[in-house]
Coordinates of C-alpha atoms in Angstrom, one line a residue:
M1 CA 157.4 88.3 130.0
Y2 CA 154.8 85.6 129.8
L3 CA 154.6 83.3 126.7
G4 CA 151.1 84.3 125.7
A5 CA 152.1 87.9 125.1
Q6 CA 154.9 86.7 122.7
L7 CA 152.5 84.6 120.7
F8 CA 149.2 86.4 120.2
T9 CA 147.7 89.8 120.7
D10 CA 145.1 90.7 123.3
S11 CA 142.7 91.2 120.4
E12 CA 143.2 87.7 119.2
Y13 CA 142.5 86.2 122.7
E14 CA 139.4 88.4 122.9
Q15 CA 138.2 87.1 119.5
R16 CA 138.7 83.5 120.6
L17 CA 136.7 84.0 123.8
T18 CA 133.9 85.8 121.9
R19 CA 133.7 82.9 119.4
V20 CA 133.6 80.4 122.3
R21 CA 130.8 82.3 124.0
E22 CA 128.8 82.6 120.8
L23 CA 128.8 78.8 120.5
M24 CA 128.0 78.4 124.2
D25 CA 125.0 80.6 123.7
R26 CA 123.8 78.5 120.7
Q27 CA 124.1 75.4 122.9
G28 CA 122.3 77.0 125.8
L29 CA 125.2 76.8 128.2
S30 CA 125.7 79.2 131.1
A31 CA 129.3 78.1 131.6
I32 CA 131.8 75.5 130.4
I33 CA 134.5 73.6 132.4
V34 CA 137.7 73.4 130.2
T35 CA 140.1 70.6 131.2
D36 CA 141.9 69.9 127.9
P37 CA 145.4 71.5 128.1
A38 CA 145.3 72.4 124.4
N39 CA 142.0 74.3 125.0
I40 CA 143.3 76.0 128.1
F41 CA 146.4 77.1 126.2
Y42 CA 144.2 78.3 123.3
L43 CA 142.1 80.5 125.6
I44 CA 144.6 81.9 128.2
G45 CA 148.1 80.9 126.9
Y46 CA 148.9 78.7 130.0
N47 CA 151.6 76.2 129.1
A48 CA 153.2 73.8 131.6
W49 CA 153.5 70.0 132.2
S50 CA 150.9 70.1 134.9
F51 CA 148.0 68.4 133.2
Y52 CA 148.7 65.1 134.9
T53 CA 147.0 66.5 138.0
P54 CA 143.5 68.0 137.9
Q55 CA 143.2 71.5 136.5
M56 CA 140.3 73.5 134.9
L57 CA 139.5 76.8 133.3
F58 CA 136.0 78.0 134.4
V59 CA 134.5 80.0 131.5
P60 CA 131.1 81.7 132.2
I61 CA 128.9 83.0 129.5
E62 CA 129.5 86.4 131.1
G63 CA 132.1 87.7 133.5
E64 CA 135.7 86.7 134.2
M65 CA 137.3 83.3 133.6
V66 CA 139.0 81.6 136.5
F67 CA 141.9 79.1 136.2
F68 CA 142.3 76.4 138.9
A69 CA 145.5 74.4 139.2
R70 CA 147.6 72.6 141.7
E71 CA 148.9 75.1 144.2
M72 CA 152.6 74.7 143.2
D73 CA 151.6 75.2 139.5
A74 CA 149.2 78.1 140.1
H75 CA 152.0 79.9 142.0
G76 CA 153.9 80.5 138.7
A77 CA 151.0 80.2 136.2
H78 CA 151.2 84.0 135.6
R79 CA 154.5 83.4 133.8
T80 CA 152.7 81.9 130.7
T81 CA 149.1 83.1 130.9
W82 CA 147.8 86.6 130.4
L83 CA 145.2 86.1 133.1
P84 CA 145.6 88.4 136.1
E85 CA 146.8 86.7 139.2
D86 CA 143.5 87.1 141.0
Q87 CA 141.9 84.9 138.4
I88 CA 144.5 82.1 139.0
V89 CA 143.6 79.9 142.0
G90 CA 145.7 77.1 143.5
Y91 CA 144.0 74.2 145.3
P92 CA 145.9 72.8 148.4
E93 CA 148.6 70.2 147.9
S94 CA 146.8 67.9 150.2
Y95 CA 144.3 67.2 147.4
V96 CA 146.9 65.7 145.1
H97 CA 146.4 61.9 144.5
R98 CA 144.2 61.2 147.5
P99 CA 141.9 58.1 147.3
H100 CA 138.8 59.6 148.9
V101 CA 138.8 63.2 147.8
H102 CA 139.4 65.0 144.5
A103 CA 140.8 68.4 143.7
F104 CA 137.4 69.4 142.2
D105 CA 135.8 69.0 145.6
W106 CA 137.8 72.0 146.7
V107 CA 137.3 73.8 143.4
A108 CA 133.6 73.5 143.8
W109 CA 133.9 75.2 147.2
A110 CA 136.1 77.9 145.7
L111 CA 133.5 78.6 143.0
R112 CA 130.9 79.1 145.7
Q113 CA 133.2 81.5 147.6
R114 CA 133.5 83.6 144.4
H115 CA 129.7 83.5 143.9
L116 CA 130.2 81.8 140.5
I117 CA 127.4 79.2 141.1
A118 CA 124.0 80.7 140.3
P119 CA 120.9 79.6 142.3
A120 CA 119.3 76.4 141.0
S121 CA 116.4 78.4 139.5
R122 CA 118.7 80.1 136.9
A123 CA 121.9 78.0 137.0
G124 CA 121.4 76.6 133.5
S125 CA 123.5 73.9 131.9
V126 CA 127.2 73.7 132.3
G127 CA 129.2 72.1 129.5
L128 CA 131.9 69.5 130.2
E129 CA 134.6 68.2 127.9
M130 CA 133.4 64.6 128.3
D131 CA 135.9 63.2 125.8
S132 CA 138.9 65.0 127.2
H133 CA 141.9 62.8 128.1
F134 CA 142.2 64.8 131.3
F135 CA 138.7 64.7 132.7
S136 CA 138.3 61.6 134.8
P137 CA 135.1 59.9 136.1
K138 CA 136.2 60.9 139.6
A139 CA 136.4 64.6 138.5
Y140 CA 132.9 64.3 137.1
R141 CA 131.6 62.7 140.3
A142 CA 133.2 65.5 142.4
L143 CA 131.4 68.3 140.4
Y144 CA 128.1 66.3 140.2
N145 CA 128.0 65.8 144.0
A146 CA 129.3 69.2 145.1
I147 CA 127.2 71.4 142.8
P148 CA 123.7 70.0 142.4
E149 CA 122.5 73.3 141.0
W150 CA 124.3 72.6 137.8
K151 CA 122.9 70.5 135.0
L152 CA 126.1 68.9 133.7
V153 CA 126.1 68.2 129.9
D154 CA 128.5 67.3 127.2
N155 CA 129.7 70.4 125.3
F156 CA 130.7 68.2 122.4
E157 CA 134.3 69.6 122.0
L158 CA 133.0 73.2 121.8
V159 CA 136.4 74.9 122.2
N160 CA 138.1 72.3 119.9
W161 CA 135.6 73.3 117.1
V162 CA 136.4 76.9 117.6
R163 CA 140.0 76.0 117.1
S164 CA 139.4 74.3 113.8
V165 CA 139.8 77.6 111.8
K166 CA 143.2 79.1 112.5
S167 CA 144.1 82.8 112.6
D168 CA 146.9 84.0 110.4
A169 CA 149.2 84.1 113.4
E170 CA 148.5 80.5 114.2
V171 CA 149.1 79.5 110.5
Q172 CA 152.5 81.1 110.8
L173 CA 153.4 79.1 113.9
M174 CA 152.3 75.9 112.0
R175 CA 154.6 76.9 109.1
Q176 CA 157.4 77.2 111.6
A177 CA 156.5 73.8 113.1
G178 CA 156.7 72.5 109.5
M179 CA 160.3 73.7 109.3
V180 CA 161.1 71.8 112.5
C181 CA 159.3 68.7 111.1
S182 CA 161.4 68.8 108.0
E183 CA 164.6 68.8 110.1
A184 CA 163.3 65.8 112.1
M185 CA 162.3 63.9 108.9
R186 CA 165.7 64.6 107.4
A187 CA 167.4 63.2 110.5
A188 CA 165.2 60.1 110.3
I189 CA 166.0 59.4 106.7
E190 CA 169.7 60.0 107.2
T191 CA 170.0 57.9 110.3
I192 CA 167.9 54.9 109.4
D193 CA 170.0 52.2 107.7
V194 CA 171.0 48.6 107.9
G195 CA 172.7 47.8 111.2
V196 CA 171.6 51.0 113.0
R197 CA 169.7 50.4 116.3
Q198 CA 166.1 51.6 116.2
C199 CA 166.6 53.5 119.5
D200 CA 169.5 55.4 118.0
A201 CA 167.3 56.5 115.1
A202 CA 164.7 57.6 117.5
A203 CA 167.3 59.6 119.5
A204 CA 168.4 61.4 116.3
I205 CA 164.8 62.2 115.5
S206 CA 164.1 63.5 119.0
Q207 CA 167.2 65.7 119.0
A208 CA 166.2 67.2 115.7
Q209 CA 162.6 67.8 117.0
I210 CA 163.8 69.7 120.0
T211 CA 166.7 71.5 118.3
G212 CA 164.5 72.7 115.5
T213 CA 166.2 75.2 113.2
S214 CA 168.5 78.1 113.8
D215 CA 165.5 80.4 113.8
F216 CA 162.8 78.2 115.4
G217 CA 163.5 75.9 118.3
G218 CA 161.4 72.8 118.7
D219 CA 158.9 71.9 121.4
Y220 CA 158.3 68.5 122.9
P221 CA 155.9 66.6 120.7
A222 CA 152.5 65.3 121.7
I223 CA 153.4 61.9 120.3
V224 CA 156.8 60.2 120.2
P225 CA 158.3 59.1 116.8
M226 CA 156.6 56.0 115.4
M227 CA 158.6 53.5 113.4
P228 CA 156.8 50.3 112.5
T229 CA 159.4 48.2 110.7
G230 CA 159.3 45.1 108.4
A231 CA 156.4 42.8 109.0
A232 CA 155.4 44.9 112.0
A233 CA 154.7 47.8 109.6
D234 CA 151.2 46.4 109.2
T235 CA 150.5 48.0 112.6
P236 CA 150.5 51.8 112.6
H237 CA 151.3 53.0 116.1
L238 CA 154.4 51.0 117.1
T239 CA 157.5 53.0 118.3
W240 CA 161.0 51.5 118.5
H241 CA 163.1 48.9 120.3
Q242 CA 166.9 48.3 120.7
G243 CA 167.2 45.9 117.8
T244 CA 168.8 46.9 114.5
F245 CA 167.3 47.6 111.1
T246 CA 168.0 44.8 108.6
D247 CA 168.3 44.6 104.8
D248 CA 165.3 44.3 102.5
E249 CA 162.8 45.7 105.1
A250 CA 160.7 48.9 105.0
V251 CA 160.5 51.4 107.8
V252 CA 157.4 53.6 108.3
I253 CA 158.3 56.9 109.9
E254 CA 155.6 59.1 111.4
L255 CA 156.7 62.1 113.4
T256 CA 156.0 65.7 114.0
G257 CA 157.5 69.1 114.3
A258 CA 156.2 71.1 117.2
H259 CA 156.8 74.8 117.8
N260 CA 155.1 76.8 120.6
R261 CA 152.7 73.8 121.0
Y262 CA 151.6 73.9 117.3
H263 CA 152.2 70.6 115.5
C264 CA 152.9 69.7 111.9
P265 CA 153.0 65.8 111.5
L266 CA 154.5 64.0 108.5
A267 CA 154.9 60.4 107.4
R268 CA 157.2 58.7 104.9
T269 CA 158.4 55.2 104.3
V270 CA 162.0 54.1 103.8
S271 CA 162.9 50.9 102.0
L272 CA 166.2 49.4 103.0
G273 CA 167.4 47.3 100.0
V274 CA 165.0 46.1 97.3
P275 CA 161.3 46.7 98.0
S276 CA 158.8 43.9 97.3
K277 CA 156.5 44.1 94.3
D278 CA 153.6 44.4 96.6
L279 CA 155.1 47.4 98.5
D280 CA 156.0 49.1 95.2
Y281 CA 152.5 48.7 94.0
V282 CA 150.9 50.0 97.2
A283 CA 153.3 52.9 97.2
K284 CA 152.4 54.0 93.7
A285 CA 148.7 53.8 94.4
T286 CA 149.0 55.7 97.7
A287 CA 151.1 58.5 96.2
E288 CA 148.6 58.9 93.3
G289 CA 145.7 59.0 95.8
L290 CA 147.4 61.6 98.0
N291 CA 148.1 63.9 95.1
N292 CA 144.5 63.6 93.9
V293 CA 143.2 64.5 97.4
L294 CA 145.5 67.5 97.6
E295 CA 144.3 68.8 94.2
A296 CA 140.7 68.5 95.5
I297 CA 141.2 70.7 98.6
R298 CA 139.8 74.2 98.4
P299 CA 137.3 76.3 100.4
G300 CA 133.7 75.1 100.0
V301 CA 134.5 71.5 99.5
A302 CA 133.0 68.9 101.9
T303 CA 135.5 66.7 103.7
R304 CA 133.5 63.7 102.5
E305 CA 134.4 64.6 99.0
L306 CA 138.1 64.3 99.8
A307 CA 137.4 60.9 101.3
S308 CA 135.5 59.9 98.1
T309 CA 138.4 61.1 95.9
W310 CA 140.8 58.9 97.9
N311 CA 138.5 55.9 97.9
W312 CA 138.1 56.1 94.1
S313 CA 141.8 56.5 93.6
L314 CA 142.5 53.3 95.6
A315 CA 139.7 51.4 94.0
K316 CA 141.4 51.7 90.6
Y317 CA 144.2 49.6 92.1
G318 CA 141.9 47.2 93.8
L319 CA 142.7 48.6 97.3
E320 CA 140.8 50.1 100.1
K321 CA 141.6 51.9 103.4
P322 CA 138.9 51.3 106.1
S323 CA 140.2 54.0 108.5
R324 CA 139.7 57.7 108.1
L325 CA 141.9 59.7 105.7
G326 CA 142.9 62.5 108.1
Y327 CA 141.9 64.9 110.8
S328 CA 142.2 68.5 112.0
I329 CA 145.4 69.5 113.7
G330 CA 146.9 72.5 115.5
I331 CA 147.8 72.8 119.2
G332 CA 148.9 69.5 120.7
Y333 CA 149.6 68.1 124.1
P334 CA 150.3 64.4 125.0
P335 CA 148.9 62.0 124.1
D336 CA 147.6 63.4 120.8
W337 CA 148.3 66.0 118.2
G338 CA 144.8 65.8 116.6
E339 CA 142.0 68.2 117.5
R340 CA 139.3 65.5 117.9
T341 CA 136.8 67.3 115.6
I342 CA 136.9 67.0 111.8
S343 CA 137.7 63.6 110.4
I344 CA 138.1 63.1 106.7
R345 CA 135.8 60.3 105.9
T346 CA 132.7 59.8 103.8
E347 CA 130.3 60.4 106.7
D348 CA 131.7 63.8 107.6
E349 CA 129.7 66.8 106.3
T350 CA 132.1 69.5 107.4
I351 CA 132.7 72.2 104.7
L352 CA 136.3 73.2 104.2
E353 CA 137.1 76.8 105.2
T354 CA 140.2 78.9 104.6
N355 CA 142.8 78.3 107.4
M356 CA 141.5 74.9 108.4
T357 CA 144.6 72.7 108.9
F358 CA 144.7 68.9 108.5
H359 CA 147.0 65.9 108.7
I360 CA 146.2 63.9 105.6
V361 CA 147.2 60.3 106.5
C362 CA 147.5 57.9 103.6
G363 CA 148.5 54.9 105.6
M364 CA 148.1 51.4 104.1
W365 CA 148.5 48.7 106.7
M366 CA 148.5 45.4 104.8
D367 CA 149.4 41.9 105.9
D368 CA 153.0 41.7 107.1
Y369 CA 154.0 45.0 105.5
G370 CA 152.8 48.6 105.4
F371 CA 153.3 51.9 103.6
E372 CA 152.5 55.4 104.9
L373 CA 152.6 58.7 103.2
S374 CA 151.1 61.9 104.8
E375 CA 151.1 65.6 104.5
S376 CA 150.1 68.4 106.9
V377 CA 148.2 71.0 105.0
R378 CA 146.3 74.3 105.2
V379 CA 143.2 75.1 103.2
S380 CA 144.3 78.3 101.4
P381 CA 141.9 80.8 99.7
T382 CA 142.6 79.2 96.3
G383 CA 143.5 75.5 97.2
V384 CA 146.0 73.9 99.5
E385 CA 149.3 74.8 101.2
T386 CA 151.5 72.0 102.3
F387 CA 153.7 72.7 105.3
T388 CA 156.6 70.5 104.1
S389 CA 158.0 69.5 100.7
F390 CA 159.4 66.0 100.8
P391 CA 158.9 63.8 97.7
R392 CA 155.7 61.8 97.9
E393 CA 157.2 58.4 97.1
L394 CA 158.8 55.4 98.6
I395 CA 162.3 56.4 99.8
R396 CA 165.0 53.9 98.8
K397 CA 168.3 53.5 100.6

């Protein structure tokens, strides 16, 4: 049985496609080319580590979708997608990693064979995911040269925006990802100690991420565990090395739980030994700010108001955080668990809706030290739901 059937109903997939096509119509698009694996998974349930080679889902405003992938991947794609086999097409292996041709050269020909390219007089605009990690300049050039009838335009993360409001079934998967996340964070806090190698702590976290709970197994995460340590904690996205943790240094832990591709990130900071007065001060300010933000979350509130609440909270302590406060989350594939849509900052005018989900990242990267505290949350009908329940404070060991 394919994975898509286990996760969502046919009705839910139909609703997703309907919402995508409504937005396509508002943008004046006759079709979109979907290359982000998270968006492909969202629309057809396809799930495999095949995104390192070109693949695309062709979504017309009317008619049947067609999924194109490398021949060896297309052969078994029906095992995870609900699409019928005649809508799954494999391009020849000879197009893989060749310097002078691209797989989309062949895909363009296949689209013509299926009569999916309208005459130039009524072809309309075709939306591309121009900011997708998996849509290269070479892919764009192949489509541009092979299908001159199309006016290729940016669809501005169209499917990503549809994903920003979750169904109840998706929220339940995120709750389960939260349970996996809690196990991973517990493993991190238990393992990190003076004299322990950083790589051994990372291994313990990774094992917990994949093992999950007795009820919900873990998936591979879109991002590996991050553990900026000591003076290097002033830089947020460092991972680990083979050296050991030492006394009187702080370790920032940012990790995620993943379950059926849905992600629930979490960050906490562990102090080994006595924390500095500066770290204590920043930790207190950060925790207060996060709690204030969580209290402000409810449907109808603009995301900029959350950013303002955070900024005012920090200002009372004489602090500021130039980077955004958080972002929308859900389905994730490497290299990112964010949805690349809503950002919690003062310029964002998005209005919160029930079942939007966010990673609220209260990271303070100072000079030669840092502190990070985060929560993954759902906007509930009456306020906020957090997916984990770790104390919001500096953890002392």
